[in-house]
Each structure stands twice: as C-alpha cells, then as structure tokens.
Amino acid sequence: MTQILTRDQVRLIEQSEMDYMADRMRAIEEREGNPEGVEIKPFGQAIAIYSRTMPWPAFNTVKGLSSDDIDCLDVIVDFYKLRGRKPQFEIVPSRVNSGILEELAKRGFYQSGFHTSMYYSLEQLPPDGRDSGIEIKEILEEEFMTYALIHCRSTGLPDDGIPYVADNNHVLYTRPGWRFFMVLPSGHYGYLRKRKSSRFSRRY
C-alpha cells in the first residue's frame, strides 16, 4: 500500500537526518585534539557542518534550512568563506519558498542534485521466516576496515582514505544509539544508509 507523506512526517525524517549527522560529527570532533577540525554551528532552524580536513560536500553542508532562515544566508556563507570552504545547502522542497531559493541563486547557488531518504513502517515488515535473499548482520569491531573499504570504493574515494574512514566511524561503535550493519546479497558485502533532500551547490 502506497503511503503519502505528510509535512509532519517529512519534518521528522529531516530532523532524524540532522540528528544523525550532528551526532556523527560531534563524535569525530570529540576525538583527542579534534584532528579533523570539525565545527557544528546552528543558524536559525539550520545547522552548518564543517570539517577542515574533509573537503567533501557531505562534511561541509547546511541541513534543516527553511524559509524562516532567509536572514541567516549571509552569515552562513561567511562562516564557510572564512574557513576557505564551498558549502552545500541540502534543501527539502516543502520547507522552503521561492523567496529563499531566489536569494540562494543571487549568491551563486544552484540545484546540483538530489538525495533520497528511505523509511519503512515496522508494521509492514514481512513475517518471520520469509526468504528475502539477503542476510543482514551487525558488524564486529574488527570489521571497520572492511566497512571503510566498502565505503571508499562505493563512493569513489581513494583507497588511501580507508584508514581515516575507519577511524571516524569506529568512534561511533560504542556511542549510545549507534549500530552498524552489513548486507550480504549473494555473498557480496554492502552497507545501509538513508535520506531525502535536494542539494544546492555554489557555482565557481
């Protein structure tokens, strides 16, 4: 049965993504000496995430922006400009109006892609014993290098980033609320993530 999302459900999904990423980055920030140079700063309803050593958009992004935050745009852009970074705005269409999109365009930002969140009602889970053709297992602490290898090769990151990805995810292993899983379809490993929003990047 197809379910149409309500605005409240969309907001909850967006908030879960914000909570997930903020907690993940705080865990990295709390490593001794904050080696990745992580900063997380709120602006209105949005949060700005920055990393000095990880230049990729996912680690230098603005989440939770709404039309009410239009007066925050310049301070957000300046936050990243002072740190020599090009930010990405992740926009949920139902949370913004044309006014804030026009203001983003005036500052050189444009829609550059989409990212999808997936969610599933626990009430719709198949009955126990149904053969899904895959196996889902919780990973062990010693498997984080394997996890990092899959992450880097599936996202196009170079292999020399594997130990850094492993370290930055390993800090979450004993953090409350976090669990990692691997999926084994037909004997091949994979891993699960989630999301839904539009991306706005700046033209340079």
JSON list of C-alpha atoms in Angstrom, two decimals:
[
{"chain": "A", "resi": 1, "resn": "MET", "atom": "CA", "xyz": [0.00, 0.00, 0.00]},
{"chain": "A", "resi": 2, "resn": "THR", "atom": "CA", "xyz": [1.40, 3.41, -1.03]},
{"chain": "A", "resi": 3, "resn": "GLN", "atom": "CA", "xyz": [1.56, 5.99, 1.76]},
{"chain": "A", "resi": 4, "resn": "ILE", "atom": "CA", "xyz": [1.61, 9.72, 1.05]},
{"chain": "A", "resi": 5, "resn": "LEU", "atom": "CA", "xyz": [3.94, 11.59, 3.38]},
{"chain": "A", "resi": 6, "resn": "THR", "atom": "CA", "xyz": [2.56, 14.42, 5.48]},
{"chain": "A", "resi": 7, "resn": "ARG", "atom": "CA", "xyz": [4.52, 17.60, 6.21]},
{"chain": "A", "resi": 8, "resn": "ASP", "atom": "CA", "xyz": [5.00, 16.44, 9.80]},
{"chain": "A", "resi": 9, "resn": "GLN", "atom": "CA", "xyz": [6.49, 13.14, 8.61]},
{"chain": "A", "resi": 10, "resn": "VAL", "atom": "CA", "xyz": [8.80, 14.95, 6.20]},
{"chain": "A", "resi": 11, "resn": "ARG", "atom": "CA", "xyz": [9.99, 17.18, 9.03]},
{"chain": "A", "resi": 12, "resn": "LEU", "atom": "CA", "xyz": [10.60, 14.17, 11.29]},
{"chain": "A", "resi": 13, "resn": "ILE", "atom": "CA", "xyz": [12.65, 12.45, 8.59]},
{"chain": "A", "resi": 14, "resn": "GLU", "atom": "CA", "xyz": [14.69, 15.61, 8.02]},
{"chain": "A", "resi": 15, "resn": "GLN", "atom": "CA", "xyz": [15.23, 16.02, 11.77]},
{"chain": "A", "resi": 16, "resn": "SER", "atom": "CA", "xyz": [16.40, 12.42, 12.06]},
{"chain": "A", "resi": 17, "resn": "GLU", "atom": "CA", "xyz": [18.96, 13.11, 9.34]},
{"chain": "A", "resi": 18, "resn": "MET", "atom": "CA", "xyz": [20.12, 16.26, 11.12]},
{"chain": "A", "resi": 19, "resn": "ASP", "atom": "CA", "xyz": [20.41, 14.41, 14.45]},
{"chain": "A", "resi": 20, "resn": "TYR", "atom": "CA", "xyz": [22.27, 11.55, 12.79]},
{"chain": "A", "resi": 21, "resn": "MET", "atom": "CA", "xyz": [24.84, 13.76, 11.06]},
{"chain": "A", "resi": 22, "resn": "ALA", "atom": "CA", "xyz": [25.31, 16.14, 14.00]},
{"chain": "A", "resi": 23, "resn": "ASP", "atom": "CA", "xyz": [25.96, 13.27, 16.42]},
{"chain": "A", "resi": 24, "resn": "ARG", "atom": "CA", "xyz": [28.30, 11.59, 13.96]},
{"chain": "A", "resi": 25, "resn": "MET", "atom": "CA", "xyz": [30.32, 14.77, 13.51]},
{"chain": "A", "resi": 26, "resn": "ARG", "atom": "CA", "xyz": [30.36, 15.51, 17.26]},
{"chain": "A", "resi": 27, "resn": "ALA", "atom": "CA", "xyz": [31.85, 12.07, 17.85]},
{"chain": "A", "resi": 28, "resn": "ILE", "atom": "CA", "xyz": [34.60, 12.87, 15.35]},
{"chain": "A", "resi": 29, "resn": "GLU", "atom": "CA", "xyz": [35.06, 16.31, 16.93]},
{"chain": "A", "resi": 30, "resn": "GLU", "atom": "CA", "xyz": [35.48, 14.69, 20.35]},
{"chain": "A", "resi": 31, "resn": "ARG", "atom": "CA", "xyz": [38.48, 12.65, 19.22]},
{"chain": "A", "resi": 32, "resn": "GLU", "atom": "CA", "xyz": [41.61, 13.82, 21.01]},
{"chain": "A", "resi": 33, "resn": "GLY", "atom": "CA", "xyz": [42.72, 17.15, 19.55]},
{"chain": "A", "resi": 34, "resn": "ASN", "atom": "CA", "xyz": [39.79, 17.24, 17.08]},
{"chain": "A", "resi": 35, "resn": "PRO", "atom": "CA", "xyz": [42.14, 16.05, 14.28]},
{"chain": "A", "resi": 36, "resn": "GLU", "atom": "CA", "xyz": [39.57, 16.58, 11.51]},
{"chain": "A", "resi": 37, "resn": "GLY", "atom": "CA", "xyz": [38.88, 20.18, 12.58]},
{"chain": "A", "resi": 38, "resn": "VAL", "atom": "CA", "xyz": [35.12, 19.65, 12.90]},
{"chain": "A", "resi": 39, "resn": "GLU", "atom": "CA", "xyz": [32.80, 22.55, 13.72]},
{"chain": "A", "resi": 40, "resn": "ILE", "atom": "CA", "xyz": [29.00, 22.46, 14.04]},
{"chain": "A", "resi": 41, "resn": "LYS", "atom": "CA", "xyz": [27.08, 25.71, 14.32]},
{"chain": "A", "resi": 42, "resn": "PRO", "atom": "CA", "xyz": [23.33, 26.44, 14.44]},
{"chain": "A", "resi": 43, "resn": "PHE", "atom": "CA", "xyz": [21.80, 29.19, 12.30]},
{"chain": "A", "resi": 44, "resn": "GLY", "atom": "CA", "xyz": [18.08, 29.62, 12.89]},
{"chain": "A", "resi": 45, "resn": "GLN", "atom": "CA", "xyz": [16.50, 26.23, 12.30]},
{"chain": "A", "resi": 46, "resn": "ALA", "atom": "CA", "xyz": [19.51, 25.04, 10.29]},
{"chain": "A", "resi": 47, "resn": "ILE", "atom": "CA", "xyz": [22.87, 23.61, 11.27]},
{"chain": "A", "resi": 48, "resn": "ALA", "atom": "CA", "xyz": [26.14, 24.23, 9.44]},
{"chain": "A", "resi": 49, "resn": "ILE", "atom": "CA", "xyz": [28.67, 21.40, 9.47]},
{"chain": "A", "resi": 50, "resn": "TYR", "atom": "CA", "xyz": [32.34, 21.96, 8.61]},
{"chain": "A", "resi": 51, "resn": "SER", "atom": "CA", "xyz": [35.50, 19.87, 8.57]},
{"chain": "A", "resi": 52, "resn": "ARG", "atom": "CA", "xyz": [38.97, 21.27, 7.98]},
{"chain": "A", "resi": 53, "resn": "THR", "atom": "CA", "xyz": [40.47, 18.02, 6.68]},
{"chain": "A", "resi": 54, "resn": "MET", "atom": "CA", "xyz": [37.44, 16.53, 4.89]},
{"chain": "A", "resi": 55, "resn": "PRO", "atom": "CA", "xyz": [36.60, 18.85, 1.97]},
{"chain": "A", "resi": 56, "resn": "TRP", "atom": "CA", "xyz": [33.78, 16.72, 0.54]},
{"chain": "A", "resi": 57, "resn": "PRO", "atom": "CA", "xyz": [30.28, 18.28, 0.41]},
{"chain": "A", "resi": 58, "resn": "ALA", "atom": "CA", "xyz": [28.76, 15.82, 2.90]},
{"chain": "A", "resi": 59, "resn": "PHE", "atom": "CA", "xyz": [31.07, 17.18, 5.61]},
{"chain": "A", "resi": 60, "resn": "ASN", "atom": "CA", "xyz": [30.62, 20.84, 4.68]},
{"chain": "A", "resi": 61, "resn": "THR", "atom": "CA", "xyz": [26.89, 21.11, 4.41]},
{"chain": "A", "resi": 62, "resn": "VAL", "atom": "CA", "xyz": [23.89, 23.03, 5.71]},
{"chain": "A", "resi": 63, "resn": "LYS", "atom": "CA", "xyz": [20.90, 20.99, 6.86]},
{"chain": "A", "resi": 64, "resn": "GLY", "atom": "CA", "xyz": [17.44, 21.99, 8.07]},
{"chain": "A", "resi": 65, "resn": "LEU", "atom": "CA", "xyz": [17.19, 25.30, 6.21]},
{"chain": "A", "resi": 66, "resn": "SER", "atom": "CA", "xyz": [13.67, 26.76, 5.98]},
{"chain": "A", "resi": 67, "resn": "SER", "atom": "CA", "xyz": [12.15, 29.93, 4.55]},
{"chain": "A", "resi": 68, "resn": "ASP", "atom": "CA", "xyz": [12.29, 31.44, 8.05]},
{"chain": "A", "resi": 69, "resn": "ASP", "atom": "CA", "xyz": [16.10, 31.34, 7.86]},
{"chain": "A", "resi": 70, "resn": "ILE", "atom": "CA", "xyz": [16.40, 33.73, 4.91]},
{"chain": "A", "resi": 71, "resn": "ASP", "atom": "CA", "xyz": [18.13, 36.35, 7.10]},
{"chain": "A", "resi": 72, "resn": "CYS", "atom": "CA", "xyz": [20.81, 33.79, 8.01]},
{"chain": "A", "resi": 73, "resn": "LEU", "atom": "CA", "xyz": [22.07, 33.19, 4.47]},
{"chain": "A", "resi": 74, "resn": "ASP", "atom": "CA", "xyz": [24.86, 35.77, 4.51]},
{"chain": "A", "resi": 75, "resn": "VAL", "atom": "CA", "xyz": [26.22, 34.69, 7.90]},
{"chain": "A", "resi": 76, "resn": "ILE", "atom": "CA", "xyz": [26.13, 31.05, 6.80]},
{"chain": "A", "resi": 77, "resn": "VAL", "atom": "CA", "xyz": [28.03, 31.84, 3.60]},
{"chain": "A", "resi": 78, "resn": "ASP", "atom": "CA", "xyz": [30.55, 33.92, 5.60]},
{"chain": "A", "resi": 79, "resn": "PHE", "atom": "CA", "xyz": [31.00, 31.05, 8.08]},
{"chain": "A", "resi": 80, "resn": "TYR", "atom": "CA", "xyz": [32.30, 28.86, 5.27]},
{"chain": "A", "resi": 81, "resn": "LYS", "atom": "CA", "xyz": [34.11, 31.63, 3.39]},
{"chain": "A", "resi": 82, "resn": "LEU", "atom": "CA", "xyz": [36.23, 32.42, 6.46]},
{"chain": "A", "resi": 83, "resn": "ARG", "atom": "CA", "xyz": [37.24, 28.74, 6.52]},
{"chain": "A", "resi": 84, "resn": "GLY", "atom": "CA", "xyz": [38.05, 28.57, 2.82]},
{"chain": "A", "resi": 85, "resn": "ARG", "atom": "CA", "xyz": [35.25, 26.16, 2.07]},
{"chain": "A", "resi": 86, "resn": "LYS", "atom": "CA", "xyz": [32.46, 25.96, -0.52]},
{"chain": "A", "resi": 87, "resn": "PRO", "atom": "CA", "xyz": [29.27, 24.93, 1.32]},
{"chain": "A", "resi": 88, "resn": "GLN", "atom": "CA", "xyz": [26.42, 22.75, 0.16]},
{"chain": "A", "resi": 89, "resn": "PHE", "atom": "CA", "xyz": [22.80, 23.52, 1.12]},
{"chain": "A", "resi": 90, "resn": "GLU", "atom": "CA", "xyz": [20.53, 20.49, 1.49]},
{"chain": "A", "resi": 91, "resn": "ILE", "atom": "CA", "xyz": [17.00, 21.69, 0.78]},
{"chain": "A", "resi": 92, "resn": "VAL", "atom": "CA", "xyz": [13.75, 19.84, 1.46]},
{"chain": "A", "resi": 93, "resn": "PRO", "atom": "CA", "xyz": [11.32, 21.35, -1.09]},
{"chain": "A", "resi": 94, "resn": "SER", "atom": "CA", "xyz": [8.32, 21.53, 1.26]},
{"chain": "A", "resi": 95, "resn": "ARG", "atom": "CA", "xyz": [10.32, 23.56, 3.78]},
{"chain": "A", "resi": 96, "resn": "VAL", "atom": "CA", "xyz": [11.22, 26.49, 1.54]},
{"chain": "A", "resi": 97, "resn": "ASN", "atom": "CA", "xyz": [9.51, 29.02, -0.72]},
{"chain": "A", "resi": 98, "resn": "SER", "atom": "CA", "xyz": [10.64, 30.71, -3.92]},
{"chain": "A", "resi": 99, "resn": "GLY", "atom": "CA", "xyz": [11.95, 33.71, -1.99]},
{"chain": "A", "resi": 100, "resn": "ILE", "atom": "CA", "xyz": [14.80, 31.91, -0.25]},
{"chain": "A", "resi": 101, "resn": "LEU", "atom": "CA", "xyz": [15.62, 29.95, -3.41]},
{"chain": "A", "resi": 102, "resn": "GLU", "atom": "CA", "xyz": [15.96, 33.22, -5.31]},
{"chain": "A", "resi": 103, "resn": "GLU", "atom": "CA", "xyz": [18.26, 34.56, -2.60]},
{"chain": "A", "resi": 104, "resn": "LEU", "atom": "CA", "xyz": [20.43, 31.44, -2.87]},
{"chain": "A", "resi": 105, "resn": "ALA", "atom": "CA", "xyz": [20.59, 31.91, -6.64]},
{"chain": "A", "resi": 106, "resn": "LYS", "atom": "CA", "xyz": [21.67, 35.54, -6.19]},
{"chain": "A", "resi": 107, "resn": "ARG", "atom": "CA", "xyz": [24.59, 34.26, -4.11]},
{"chain": "A", "resi": 108, "resn": "GLY", "atom": "CA", "xyz": [25.69, 31.85, -6.85]},
{"chain": "A", "resi": 109, "resn": "PHE", "atom": "CA", "xyz": [24.00, 28.66, -5.64]},
{"chain": "A", "resi": 110, "resn": "TYR", "atom": "CA", "xyz": [22.08, 26.35, -7.93]},
{"chain": "A", "resi": 111, "resn": "GLN", "atom": "CA", "xyz": [20.40, 22.96, -7.75]},
{"chain": "A", "resi": 112, "resn": "SER", "atom": "CA", "xyz": [23.07, 20.35, -8.44]},
{"chain": "A", "resi": 113, "resn": "GLY", "atom": "CA", "xyz": [21.46, 17.05, -7.49]},
{"chain": "A", "resi": 114, "resn": "PHE", "atom": "CA", "xyz": [19.06, 15.02, -5.39]},
{"chain": "A", "resi": 115, "resn": "HIS", "atom": "CA", "xyz": [19.44, 12.74, -2.41]},
{"chain": "A", "resi": 116, "resn": "THR", "atom": "CA", "xyz": [16.71, 10.34, -1.32]},
{"chain": "A", "resi": 117, "resn": "SER", "atom": "CA", "xyz": [15.77, 9.20, 2.17]},
{"chain": "A", "resi": 118, "resn": "MET", "atom": "CA", "xyz": [14.07, 5.89, 2.66]},
{"chain": "A", "resi": 119, "resn": "TYR", "atom": "CA", "xyz": [11.90, 4.91, 5.58]},
{"chain": "A", "resi": 120, "resn": "TYR", "atom": "CA", "xyz": [9.78, 1.88, 6.34]},
{"chain": "A", "resi": 121, "resn": "SER", "atom": "CA", "xyz": [6.91, 1.26, 8.73]},
{"chain": "A", "resi": 122, "resn": "LEU", "atom": "CA", "xyz": [7.67, -1.52, 11.19]},
{"chain": "A", "resi": 123, "resn": "GLU", "atom": "CA", "xyz": [4.04, -2.56, 10.84]},
{"chain": "A", "resi": 124, "resn": "GLN", "atom": "CA", "xyz": [4.77, -3.52, 7.22]},
{"chain": "A", "resi": 125, "resn": "LEU", "atom": "CA", "xyz": [7.69, -5.84, 7.95]},
{"chain": "A", "resi": 126, "resn": "PRO", "atom": "CA", "xyz": [7.34, -9.28, 6.34]},
{"chain": "A", "resi": 127, "resn": "PRO", "atom": "CA", "xyz": [6.59, -12.22, 8.66]},
{"chain": "A", "resi": 128, "resn": "ASP", "atom": "CA", "xyz": [9.50, -14.04, 10.27]},
{"chain": "A", "resi": 129, "resn": "GLY", "atom": "CA", "xyz": [10.93, -16.81, 8.16]},
{"chain": "A", "resi": 130, "resn": "ARG", "atom": "CA", "xyz": [10.32, -15.15, 4.81]},
{"chain": "A", "resi": 131, "resn": "ASP", "atom": "CA", "xyz": [13.29, -15.66, 2.49]},
{"chain": "A", "resi": 132, "resn": "SER", "atom": "CA", "xyz": [14.43, -12.20, 1.38]},
{"chain": "A", "resi": 133, "resn": "GLY", "atom": "CA", "xyz": [17.51, -13.41, -0.49]},
{"chain": "A", "resi": 134, "resn": "ILE", "atom": "CA", "xyz": [19.83, -11.31, 1.69]},
{"chain": "A", "resi": 135, "resn": "GLU", "atom": "CA", "xyz": [21.48, -11.58, 5.08]},
{"chain": "A", "resi": 136, "resn": "ILE", "atom": "CA", "xyz": [21.88, -8.58, 7.37]},
{"chain": "A", "resi": 137, "resn": "LYS", "atom": "CA", "xyz": [24.50, -8.81, 10.08]},
{"chain": "A", "resi": 138, "resn": "GLU", "atom": "CA", "xyz": [25.74, -6.40, 12.72]},
{"chain": "A", "resi": 139, "resn": "ILE", "atom": "CA", "xyz": [29.41, -5.77, 12.13]},
{"chain": "A", "resi": 140, "resn": "LEU", "atom": "CA", "xyz": [32.08, -6.56, 14.69]},
{"chain": "A", "resi": 141, "resn": "GLU", "atom": "CA", "xyz": [34.60, -4.06, 15.98]},
{"chain": "A", "resi": 142, "resn": "GLU", "atom": "CA", "xyz": [37.40, -5.66, 13.98]},
{"chain": "A", "resi": 143, "resn": "GLU", "atom": "CA", "xyz": [35.43, -5.27, 10.73]},
{"chain": "A", "resi": 144, "resn": "PHE", "atom": "CA", "xyz": [35.65, -1.49, 10.47]},
{"chain": "A", "resi": 145, "resn": "MET", "atom": "CA", "xyz": [38.46, -1.64, 7.91]},
{"chain": "A", "resi": 146, "resn": "THR", "atom": "CA", "xyz": [36.21, -3.76, 5.71]},
{"chain": "A", "resi": 147, "resn": "TYR", "atom": "CA", "xyz": [33.38, -1.28, 6.28]},
{"chain": "A", "resi": 148, "resn": "ALA", "atom": "CA", "xyz": [35.69, 1.60, 5.33]},
{"chain": "A", "resi": 149, "resn": "LEU", "atom": "CA", "xyz": [36.93, -0.20, 2.22]},
{"chain": "A", "resi": 150, "resn": "ILE", "atom": "CA", "xyz": [33.34, -0.69, 1.01]},
{"chain": "A", "resi": 151, "resn": "HIS", "atom": "CA", "xyz": [32.53, 2.93, 1.81]},
{"chain": "A", "resi": 152, "resn": "CYS", "atom": "CA", "xyz": [35.51, 4.36, -0.09]},
{"chain": "A", "resi": 153, "resn": "ARG", "atom": "CA", "xyz": [35.18, 2.18, -3.18]},
{"chain": "A", "resi": 154, "resn": "SER", "atom": "CA", "xyz": [31.41, 2.61, -3.45]},
{"chain": "A", "resi": 155, "resn": "THR", "atom": "CA", "xyz": [31.61, 6.42, -3.15]},
{"chain": "A", "resi": 156, "resn": "GLY", "atom": "CA", "xyz": [34.68, 6.94, -5.32]},
{"chain": "A", "resi": 157, "resn": "LEU", "atom": "CA", "xyz": [37.07, 7.92, -2.52]},
{"chain": "A", "resi": 158, "resn": "PRO", "atom": "CA", "xyz": [40.70, 6.79, -2.92]},
{"chain": "A", "resi": 159, "resn": "ASP", "atom": "CA", "xyz": [41.92, 3.76, -1.01]},
{"chain": "A", "resi": 160, "resn": "ASP", "atom": "CA", "xyz": [44.34, 5.90, 0.99]},
{"chain": "A", "resi": 161, "resn": "GLY", "atom": "CA", "xyz": [41.28, 7.30, 2.75]},
{"chain": "A", "resi": 162, "resn": "ILE", "atom": "CA", "xyz": [40.27, 3.88, 4.11]},
{"chain": "A", "resi": 163, "resn": "PRO", "atom": "CA", "xyz": [42.05, 4.16, 7.50]},
{"chain": "A", "resi": 164, "resn": "TYR", "atom": "CA", "xyz": [40.61, 7.66, 8.08]},
{"chain": "A", "resi": 165, "resn": "VAL", "atom": "CA", "xyz": [37.08, 6.48, 7.29]},
{"chain": "A", "resi": 166, "resn": "ALA", "atom": "CA", "xyz": [37.60, 3.52, 9.60]},
{"chain": "A", "resi": 167, "resn": "ASP", "atom": "CA", "xyz": [38.80, 5.74, 12.47]},
{"chain": "A", "resi": 168, "resn": "ASN", "atom": "CA", "xyz": [35.98, 8.27, 12.05]},
{"chain": "A", "resi": 169, "resn": "ASN", "atom": "CA", "xyz": [33.33, 5.55, 12.14]},
{"chain": "A", "resi": 170, "resn": "HIS", "atom": "CA", "xyz": [34.98, 3.42, 14.81]},
{"chain": "A", "resi": 171, "resn": "VAL", "atom": "CA", "xyz": [34.44, 6.24, 17.34]},
{"chain": "A", "resi": 172, "resn": "LEU", "atom": "CA", "xyz": [30.71, 5.57, 16.96]},
{"chain": "A", "resi": 173, "resn": "TYR", "atom": "CA", "xyz": [30.94, 1.87, 17.75]},
{"chain": "A", "resi": 174, "resn": "THR", "atom": "CA", "xyz": [30.37, 2.27, 21.49]},
{"chain": "A", "resi": 175, "resn": "ARG", "atom": "CA", "xyz": [28.40, 5.52, 21.23]},
{"chain": "A", "resi": 176, "resn": "PRO", "atom": "CA", "xyz": [24.80, 5.18, 22.50]},
{"chain": "A", "resi": 177, "resn": "GLY", "atom": "CA", "xyz": [22.24, 4.87, 19.72]},
{"chain": "A", "resi": 178, "resn": "TRP", "atom": "CA", "xyz": [24.66, 3.66, 17.04]},
{"chain": "A", "resi": 179, "resn": "ARG", "atom": "CA", "xyz": [24.81, 0.24, 15.37]},
{"chain": "A", "resi": 180, "resn": "PHE", "atom": "CA", "xyz": [26.46, -0.76, 12.09]},
{"chain": "A", "resi": 181, "resn": "PHE", "atom": "CA", "xyz": [25.22, -3.43, 9.73]},
{"chain": "A", "resi": 182, "resn": "MET", "atom": "CA", "xyz": [26.46, -5.21, 6.62]},
{"chain": "A", "resi": 183, "resn": "VAL", "atom": "CA", "xyz": [24.23, -6.69, 3.96]},
{"chain": "A", "resi": 184, "resn": "LEU", "atom": "CA", "xyz": [25.25, -9.86, 2.17]},
{"chain": "A", "resi": 185, "resn": "PRO", "atom": "CA", "xyz": [23.28, -10.41, -1.05]},
{"chain": "A", "resi": 186, "resn": "SER", "atom": "CA", "xyz": [24.58, -13.42, -2.96]},
{"chain": "A", "resi": 187, "resn": "GLY", "atom": "CA", "xyz": [27.81, -13.35, -0.96]},
{"chain": "A", "resi": 188, "resn": "HIS", "atom": "CA", "xyz": [28.73, -9.69, -1.55]},
{"chain": "A", "resi": 189, "resn": "TYR", "atom": "CA", "xyz": [29.04, -7.14, 1.23]},
{"chain": "A", "resi": 190, "resn": "GLY", "atom": "CA", "xyz": [27.26, -3.83, 1.26]},
{"chain": "A", "resi": 191, "resn": "TYR", "atom": "CA", "xyz": [26.00, -1.38, 3.88]},
{"chain": "A", "resi": 192, "resn": "LEU", "atom": "CA", "xyz": [22.85, 0.57, 4.70]},
{"chain": "A", "resi": 193, "resn": "ARG", "atom": "CA", "xyz": [22.24, 4.33, 4.87]},
{"chain": "A", "resi": 194, "resn": "LYS", "atom": "CA", "xyz": [19.23, 6.63, 4.29]},
{"chain": "A", "resi": 195, "resn": "ARG", "atom": "CA", "xyz": [17.91, 10.18, 3.27]},
{"chain": "A", "resi": 196, "resn": "LYS", "atom": "CA", "xyz": [15.81, 12.69, 1.21]},
{"chain": "A", "resi": 197, "resn": "SER", "atom": "CA", "xyz": [16.52, 16.25, 0.17]},
{"chain": "A", "resi": 198, "resn": "SER", "atom": "CA", "xyz": [17.66, 18.43, -2.71]},
{"chain": "A", "resi": 199, "resn": "ARG", "atom": "CA", "xyz": [21.22, 19.70, -2.86]},
{"chain": "A", "resi": 200, "resn": "PHE", "atom": "CA", "xyz": [22.24, 23.22, -3.69]},
{"chain": "A", "resi": 201, "resn": "SER", "atom": "CA", "xyz": [25.87, 23.87, -4.55]},
{"chain": "A", "resi": 202, "resn": "ARG", "atom": "CA", "xyz": [27.67, 27.06, -5.43]},
{"chain": "A", "resi": 203, "resn": "ARG", "atom": "CA", "xyz": [28.89, 27.73, -8.95]},
{"chain": "A", "resi": 204, "resn": "TYR", "atom": "CA", "xyz": [32.62, 28.53, -9.13]}
]
